[in-house]
Amino acid sequence: MTRGPNRWRPETVGPVKCFLLDTGPGPLVGFSIRTGDPADTGGDACLSPFPNAAIREAQRLRALVTLRQVHSDTVVEVSDSEFVSDAVEGDALMTMIPGVGLGIKVADCLPAYFWDAGLRSVGLAHCGWRGTAAGIAPGLARALSARLEVSPRRLRFALGPCICHDCYEVGPEVAERFEDLDCAVRPSPTPGSFRLDLRAAVRGQLLALGLHESSGLQLCTRENPATCFSHRRDHANGRNVAFIALR
Ligand SMILES: [Zn+2]
């Protein structure tokens, strides 16, 4: 098991176990840890579609909003704490409202967390291979930069857990979508297959825009059944929830 840097610490409040990133005076940045028997892929406190209320309560947020995720490049701004979860399609969220949490549900896909140096905004992107190839993370960075009227250099990002490149075999039709991010794709021992490094792909896109990277939580979702749901391992509906909020 790969341990993340120790700026991410586990915390339990009521039924909700999370990793939280120490951002100093920065935003609340977290990742829900699954509870219960790893063999049980349902009935879990972290299981979508019922995690929002439990996490919102545990972290004392006014709201925790999620999207109907469709592996798109659509960025949605939450400008109202009455925003209805799962009613809008999209794969990245941003807000300037303190106390309104943004949530992304993941089981192998990479959550990318964003905030600005002036602590006026937060954002969160759902990065699977389709969204990453479509530029969801740099799209969110550009949207935040435009909304705040600041350079992307004023933005920070942190990467959450995801399936690691050793566990993520893809075909040539996926690999060719990452031609201009060649650090992200390597040949696999399986003939005709490739290994995709989602983390390297998203990091490459964001560093190229000039963003600064904070400590990531480097867990492989597929290799850590006690902590993480994994679509490729479980073929089930369980999801961890990545969340961020301005304090
Ligand atoms: Zn792995």
mmCIF file of C-alpha atoms and ligand atoms in Angstrom:
data_model
loop_
_atom_site.group_PDB
_atom_site.id
_atom_site.type_symbol
_atom_site.label_atom_id
_atom_site.label_comp_id
_atom_site.label_asym_id
_atom_site.label_seq_id
_atom_site.Cartn_x
_atom_site.Cartn_y
_atom_site.Cartn_z
ATOM 1 C CA MET A 1 0.000 0.000 0.000
ATOM 2 C CA THR A 2 1.338 3.405 -0.950
ATOM 3 C CA ARG A 3 0.958 5.875 1.904
ATOM 4 C CA GLY A 4 0.179 9.446 1.053
ATOM 5 C CA PRO A 5 2.267 12.233 2.537
ATOM 6 C CA ASN A 6 1.302 12.724 6.157
ATOM 7 C CA ARG A 7 -0.462 16.017 5.433
ATOM 8 C CA TRP A 8 -3.515 13.783 4.865
ATOM 9 C CA ARG A 9 -4.789 12.410 8.191
ATOM 10 C CA PRO A 10 -7.658 10.016 8.976
ATOM 11 C CA GLU A 11 -10.570 11.378 11.005
ATOM 12 C CA THR A 12 -13.795 9.763 12.201
ATOM 13 C CA VAL A 13 -16.944 11.713 13.040
ATOM 14 C CA GLY A 14 -20.022 9.598 13.739
ATOM 15 C CA PRO A 15 -20.409 7.030 10.944
ATOM 16 C CA VAL A 16 -18.113 8.923 8.570
ATOM 17 C CA LYS A 17 -14.408 8.142 8.249
ATOM 18 C CA CYS A 18 -12.395 10.477 6.045
ATOM 19 C CA PHE A 19 -8.906 11.442 5.058
ATOM 20 C CA LEU A 20 -8.499 15.210 5.484
ATOM 21 C CA LEU A 21 -5.715 17.300 3.961
ATOM 22 C CA ASP A 22 -4.050 19.835 6.248
ATOM 23 C CA THR A 23 -4.364 23.001 4.148
ATOM 24 C CA GLY A 24 -3.506 25.399 6.988
ATOM 25 C CA PRO A 25 -5.944 28.318 6.654
ATOM 26 C CA GLY A 26 -7.107 26.870 3.339
ATOM 27 C CA PRO A 27 -10.266 24.968 2.467
ATOM 28 C CA LEU A 28 -11.687 21.737 3.867
ATOM 29 C CA VAL A 29 -10.339 18.985 1.561
ATOM 30 C CA GLY A 30 -11.445 15.387 2.195
ATOM 31 C CA PHE A 31 -11.986 11.887 0.886
ATOM 32 C CA SER A 32 -14.493 9.522 2.536
ATOM 33 C CA ILE A 33 -13.107 6.148 3.615
ATOM 34 C CA ARG A 34 -15.359 3.171 3.144
ATOM 35 C CA THR A 35 -16.548 1.406 6.285
ATOM 36 C CA GLY A 36 -17.747 -2.115 6.944
ATOM 37 C CA ASP A 37 -16.662 -5.375 5.392
ATOM 38 C CA PRO A 38 -14.583 -4.882 2.214
ATOM 39 C CA ALA A 39 -16.378 -7.894 0.718
ATOM 40 C CA ASP A 40 -19.682 -6.066 1.142
ATOM 41 C CA THR A 41 -20.002 -3.640 -1.761
ATOM 42 C CA GLY A 42 -23.356 -2.271 -0.612
ATOM 43 C CA GLY A 43 -24.976 -0.942 2.564
ATOM 44 C CA ASP A 44 -22.002 1.263 3.318
ATOM 45 C CA ALA A 45 -21.977 4.656 5.035
ATOM 46 C CA CYS A 46 -19.923 6.034 2.144
ATOM 47 C CA LEU A 47 -22.090 4.462 -0.527
ATOM 48 C CA SER A 48 -23.681 6.736 -3.069
ATOM 49 C CA PRO A 49 -26.486 7.903 -3.251
ATOM 50 C CA PHE A 50 -26.682 8.364 0.533
ATOM 51 C CA PRO A 51 -23.340 9.846 1.589
ATOM 52 C CA ASN A 52 -24.136 13.531 1.226
ATOM 53 C CA ALA A 53 -26.185 14.023 4.388
ATOM 54 C CA ALA A 54 -23.781 12.062 6.612
ATOM 55 C CA ILE A 55 -20.676 13.866 5.349
ATOM 56 C CA ARG A 56 -22.427 17.256 5.406
ATOM 57 C CA GLU A 57 -23.398 16.720 9.054
ATOM 58 C CA ALA A 58 -19.984 15.382 10.119
ATOM 59 C CA GLN A 59 -18.138 18.288 8.512
ATOM 60 C CA ARG A 60 -20.757 20.877 9.560
ATOM 61 C CA LEU A 61 -21.405 22.078 6.022
ATOM 62 C CA ARG A 62 -24.499 24.026 4.911
ATOM 63 C CA ALA A 63 -24.794 21.700 1.911
ATOM 64 C CA LEU A 64 -22.862 19.021 0.062
ATOM 65 C CA VAL A 65 -23.776 19.036 -3.601
ATOM 66 C CA THR A 66 -23.021 16.451 -6.261
ATOM 67 C CA LEU A 67 -23.628 16.148 -10.006
ATOM 68 C CA ARG A 68 -25.012 13.484 -12.306
ATOM 69 C CA GLN A 69 -21.538 12.500 -13.524
ATOM 70 C CA VAL A 70 -21.327 11.610 -17.217
ATOM 71 C CA HIS A 71 -17.570 11.668 -18.045
ATOM 72 C CA SER A 72 -17.952 15.021 -19.818
ATOM 73 C CA ASP A 73 -15.945 18.261 -19.870
ATOM 74 C CA THR A 74 -18.846 20.230 -18.322
ATOM 75 C CA VAL A 75 -18.036 22.595 -15.424
ATOM 76 C CA VAL A 76 -20.929 23.703 -13.175
ATOM 77 C CA GLU A 77 -20.773 26.699 -10.822
ATOM 78 C CA VAL A 78 -22.796 26.395 -7.622
ATOM 79 C CA SER A 79 -24.014 29.910 -6.809
ATOM 80 C CA ASP A 80 -26.843 28.935 -4.474
ATOM 81 C CA SER A 81 -26.866 26.719 -1.361
ATOM 82 C CA GLU A 82 -30.272 25.367 -2.529
ATOM 83 C CA PHE A 83 -28.572 23.679 -5.541
ATOM 84 C CA VAL A 84 -30.234 20.274 -6.038
ATOM 85 C CA SER A 85 -27.758 17.365 -5.991
ATOM 86 C CA ASP A 86 -27.661 14.940 -8.904
ATOM 87 C CA ALA A 87 -30.150 17.018 -10.931
ATOM 88 C CA VAL A 88 -27.536 18.561 -13.235
ATOM 89 C CA GLU A 89 -25.149 16.727 -15.572
ATOM 90 C CA GLY A 90 -21.459 17.573 -15.382
ATOM 91 C CA ASP A 91 -18.083 16.449 -14.074
ATOM 92 C CA ALA A 92 -16.608 19.484 -12.341
ATOM 93 C CA LEU A 93 -17.977 21.833 -9.698
ATOM 94 C CA MET A 94 -16.888 25.259 -8.476
ATOM 95 C CA THR A 95 -18.232 27.674 -5.891
ATOM 96 C CA MET A 96 -17.418 30.901 -4.096
ATOM 97 C CA ILE A 97 -19.864 30.278 -1.226
ATOM 98 C CA PRO A 98 -18.274 29.399 2.158
ATOM 99 C CA GLY A 99 -19.749 26.303 3.805
ATOM 100 C CA VAL A 100 -21.204 24.853 0.614
ATOM 101 C CA GLY A 101 -19.381 21.576 0.000
ATOM 102 C CA LEU A 102 -18.740 20.186 -3.467
ATOM 103 C CA GLY A 103 -18.717 16.386 -3.848
ATOM 104 C CA ILE A 104 -17.533 13.990 -6.545
ATOM 105 C CA LYS A 105 -18.272 10.233 -6.365
ATOM 106 C CA VAL A 106 -15.418 7.959 -7.397
ATOM 107 C CA ALA A 107 -14.480 4.291 -7.694
ATOM 108 C CA ASP A 108 -11.129 4.316 -9.594
ATOM 109 C CA CYS A 109 -11.517 7.755 -11.250
ATOM 110 C CA LEU A 110 -9.283 10.542 -9.955
ATOM 111 C CA PRO A 111 -10.699 13.471 -7.938
ATOM 112 C CA ALA A 112 -8.777 16.728 -8.485
ATOM 113 C CA TYR A 113 -9.258 19.440 -5.829
ATOM 114 C CA PHE A 114 -8.719 23.157 -6.574
ATOM 115 C CA TRP A 115 -8.543 26.387 -4.592
ATOM 116 C CA ASP A 116 -7.054 29.825 -5.113
ATOM 117 C CA ALA A 117 -4.350 31.592 -3.123
ATOM 118 C CA GLY A 118 -6.840 34.256 -2.017
ATOM 119 C CA LEU A 119 -9.206 31.548 -0.653
ATOM 120 C CA ARG A 120 -12.184 32.962 -2.576
ATOM 121 C CA SER A 121 -13.139 29.804 -4.450
ATOM 122 C CA VAL A 122 -12.919 26.014 -4.537
ATOM 123 C CA GLY A 123 -13.383 23.477 -7.311
ATOM 124 C CA LEU A 124 -13.469 19.702 -7.735
ATOM 125 C CA ALA A 125 -13.173 17.631 -10.917
ATOM 126 C CA HIS A 126 -14.057 14.005 -11.728
ATOM 127 C CA CYS A 127 -11.240 12.690 -13.916
ATOM 128 C CA GLY A 128 -11.769 9.328 -15.589
ATOM 129 C CA TRP A 129 -10.057 8.655 -18.886
ATOM 130 C CA ARG A 130 -12.840 10.217 -20.977
ATOM 131 C CA GLY A 131 -13.033 13.399 -18.930
ATOM 132 C CA THR A 132 -9.248 13.659 -18.738
ATOM 133 C CA ALA A 133 -8.904 13.240 -22.514
ATOM 134 C CA ALA A 134 -11.604 15.921 -22.896
ATOM 135 C CA GLY A 135 -9.691 18.272 -20.543
ATOM 136 C CA ILE A 136 -12.057 18.426 -17.550
ATOM 137 C CA ALA A 137 -9.325 19.417 -15.041
ATOM 138 C CA PRO A 138 -7.701 22.207 -17.105
ATOM 139 C CA GLY A 139 -11.232 23.289 -18.082
ATOM 140 C CA LEU A 140 -12.102 23.794 -14.416
ATOM 141 C CA ALA A 141 -8.806 25.624 -13.804
ATOM 142 C CA ARG A 142 -9.587 28.006 -16.690
ATOM 143 C CA ALA A 143 -13.140 28.541 -15.410
ATOM 144 C CA LEU A 144 -11.863 29.407 -11.903
ATOM 145 C CA SER A 145 -9.185 31.671 -13.333
ATOM 146 C CA ALA A 146 -11.768 33.513 -15.475
ATOM 147 C CA ARG A 147 -14.314 33.770 -12.651
ATOM 148 C CA LEU A 148 -11.735 35.195 -10.217
ATOM 149 C CA GLU A 149 -9.953 37.254 -12.894
ATOM 150 C CA VAL A 150 -6.592 35.884 -11.755
ATOM 151 C CA SER A 151 -3.799 33.960 -13.460
ATOM 152 C CA PRO A 152 -3.903 30.141 -13.198
ATOM 153 C CA ARG A 153 -0.633 30.593 -11.292
ATOM 154 C CA ARG A 154 -2.772 31.780 -8.357
ATOM 155 C CA LEU A 155 -4.497 28.374 -8.260
ATOM 156 C CA ARG A 156 -3.469 25.257 -6.334
ATOM 157 C CA PHE A 157 -4.508 21.671 -6.896
ATOM 158 C CA ALA A 158 -4.251 18.357 -5.010
ATOM 159 C CA LEU A 159 -4.909 14.882 -6.407
ATOM 160 C CA GLY A 160 -6.880 12.236 -4.504
ATOM 161 C CA PRO A 161 -6.760 8.431 -4.726
ATOM 162 C CA CYS A 162 -7.336 6.659 -8.044
ATOM 163 C CA ILE A 163 -6.519 3.442 -9.848
ATOM 164 C CA CYS A 164 -2.730 3.338 -10.341
ATOM 165 C CA HIS A 165 -1.025 2.828 -13.707
ATOM 166 C CA ASP A 166 0.012 -0.758 -12.807
ATOM 167 C CA CYS A 167 -3.671 -1.661 -12.334
ATOM 168 C CA TYR A 168 -5.111 0.296 -15.256
ATOM 169 C CA GLU A 169 -4.842 -1.520 -18.585
ATOM 170 C CA VAL A 170 -6.422 0.163 -21.567
ATOM 171 C CA GLY A 171 -6.650 -0.575 -25.271
ATOM 172 C CA PRO A 172 -4.983 1.358 -28.085
ATOM 173 C CA GLU A 173 -8.191 3.341 -28.732
ATOM 174 C CA VAL A 174 -7.883 4.868 -25.244
ATOM 175 C CA ALA A 175 -4.087 5.198 -25.340
ATOM 176 C CA GLU A 176 -4.175 7.235 -28.564
ATOM 177 C CA ARG A 177 -6.366 9.858 -26.878
ATOM 178 C CA PHE A 178 -3.337 10.657 -24.667
ATOM 179 C CA GLU A 179 -0.819 11.119 -27.481
ATOM 180 C CA ASP A 180 0.066 14.664 -26.414
ATOM 181 C CA LEU A 181 0.458 13.536 -22.763
ATOM 182 C CA ASP A 182 2.873 10.698 -23.453
ATOM 183 C CA CYS A 183 4.110 10.612 -19.825
ATOM 184 C CA ALA A 184 0.666 9.152 -19.037
ATOM 185 C CA VAL A 185 0.776 6.043 -21.237
ATOM 186 C CA ARG A 186 3.237 3.134 -21.142
ATOM 187 C CA PRO A 187 3.245 -0.204 -22.931
ATOM 188 C CA SER A 188 1.743 -3.049 -20.893
ATOM 189 C CA PRO A 189 3.253 -6.555 -20.557
ATOM 190 C CA THR A 190 -0.025 -7.685 -22.183
ATOM 191 C CA PRO A 191 0.515 -7.491 -25.945
ATOM 192 C CA GLY A 192 -1.586 -4.791 -27.622
ATOM 193 C CA SER A 193 -2.442 -3.142 -24.297
ATOM 194 C CA PHE A 194 -1.234 -0.031 -22.537
ATOM 195 C CA ARG A 195 -1.142 1.248 -18.993
ATOM 196 C CA LEU A 196 -2.676 4.626 -18.302
ATOM 197 C CA ASP A 197 -1.480 6.868 -15.472
ATOM 198 C CA LEU A 198 -4.439 9.173 -14.803
ATOM 199 C CA ARG A 199 -2.539 11.011 -12.083
ATOM 200 C CA ALA A 200 0.387 11.804 -14.420
ATOM 201 C CA ALA A 201 -2.018 12.905 -17.164
ATOM 202 C CA VAL A 202 -3.938 15.358 -14.967
ATOM 203 C CA ARG A 203 -0.798 16.595 -13.228
ATOM 204 C CA GLY A 204 0.806 17.242 -16.636
ATOM 205 C CA GLN A 205 -2.226 19.204 -17.833
ATOM 206 C CA LEU A 206 -2.367 21.379 -14.710
ATOM 207 C CA LEU A 207 1.369 22.042 -14.328
ATOM 208 C CA ALA A 208 1.407 23.104 -17.993
ATOM 209 C CA LEU A 209 -1.157 25.792 -17.108
ATOM 210 C CA GLY A 210 1.048 27.043 -14.264
ATOM 211 C CA LEU A 211 -0.922 25.737 -11.265
ATOM 212 C CA HIS A 212 0.904 24.768 -8.049
ATOM 213 C CA GLU A 213 0.514 21.251 -6.655
ATOM 214 C CA SER A 214 -0.228 20.468 -2.992
ATOM 215 C CA SER A 215 0.214 17.065 -1.298
ATOM 216 C CA GLY A 216 -1.786 14.308 -2.932
ATOM 217 C CA LEU A 217 -3.302 11.191 -1.341
ATOM 218 C CA GLN A 218 -1.483 8.493 -3.293
ATOM 219 C CA LEU A 219 -3.631 5.438 -2.707
ATOM 220 C CA CYS A 220 -4.469 2.945 -5.447
ATOM 221 C CA THR A 221 -8.227 2.346 -5.246
ATOM 222 C CA ARG A 222 -7.957 -1.138 -6.734
ATOM 223 C CA GLU A 223 -5.247 -2.284 -4.301
ATOM 224 C CA ASN A 224 -6.926 -0.944 -1.142
ATOM 225 C CA PRO A 225 -10.297 -2.697 -0.690
ATOM 226 C CA ALA A 226 -10.556 -1.755 3.005
ATOM 227 C CA THR A 227 -10.422 1.953 2.149
ATOM 228 C CA CYS A 228 -11.608 2.419 -1.399
ATOM 229 C CA PHE A 229 -14.285 1.239 -3.763
ATOM 230 C CA SER A 230 -12.998 0.136 -7.159
ATOM 231 C CA HIS A 231 -15.166 -0.301 -10.218
ATOM 232 C CA ARG A 232 -12.542 -2.468 -11.925
ATOM 233 C CA ARG A 233 -12.182 -4.718 -8.847
ATOM 234 C CA ASP A 234 -15.776 -4.895 -7.570
ATOM 235 C CA HIS A 235 -17.947 -4.233 -10.650
ATOM 236 C CA ALA A 236 -20.426 -2.782 -8.145
ATOM 237 C CA ASN A 237 -22.059 0.511 -7.254
ATOM 238 C CA GLY A 238 -20.071 1.594 -4.185
ATOM 239 C CA ARG A 239 -18.431 4.995 -4.385
ATOM 240 C CA ASN A 240 -16.093 7.015 -2.185
ATOM 241 C CA VAL A 241 -16.872 10.719 -1.992
ATOM 242 C CA ALA A 242 -14.233 13.399 -2.520
ATOM 243 C CA PHE A 243 -15.282 16.763 -1.066
ATOM 244 C CA ILE A 244 -14.059 20.335 -0.730
ATOM 245 C CA ALA A 245 -15.473 23.504 0.831
ATOM 246 C CA LEU A 246 -14.451 27.048 1.627
ATOM 247 C CA ARG A 247 -14.457 27.462 5.396
HETATM 248 ZN ZN ZN B 1 -2.830 -0.254 -8.334
#
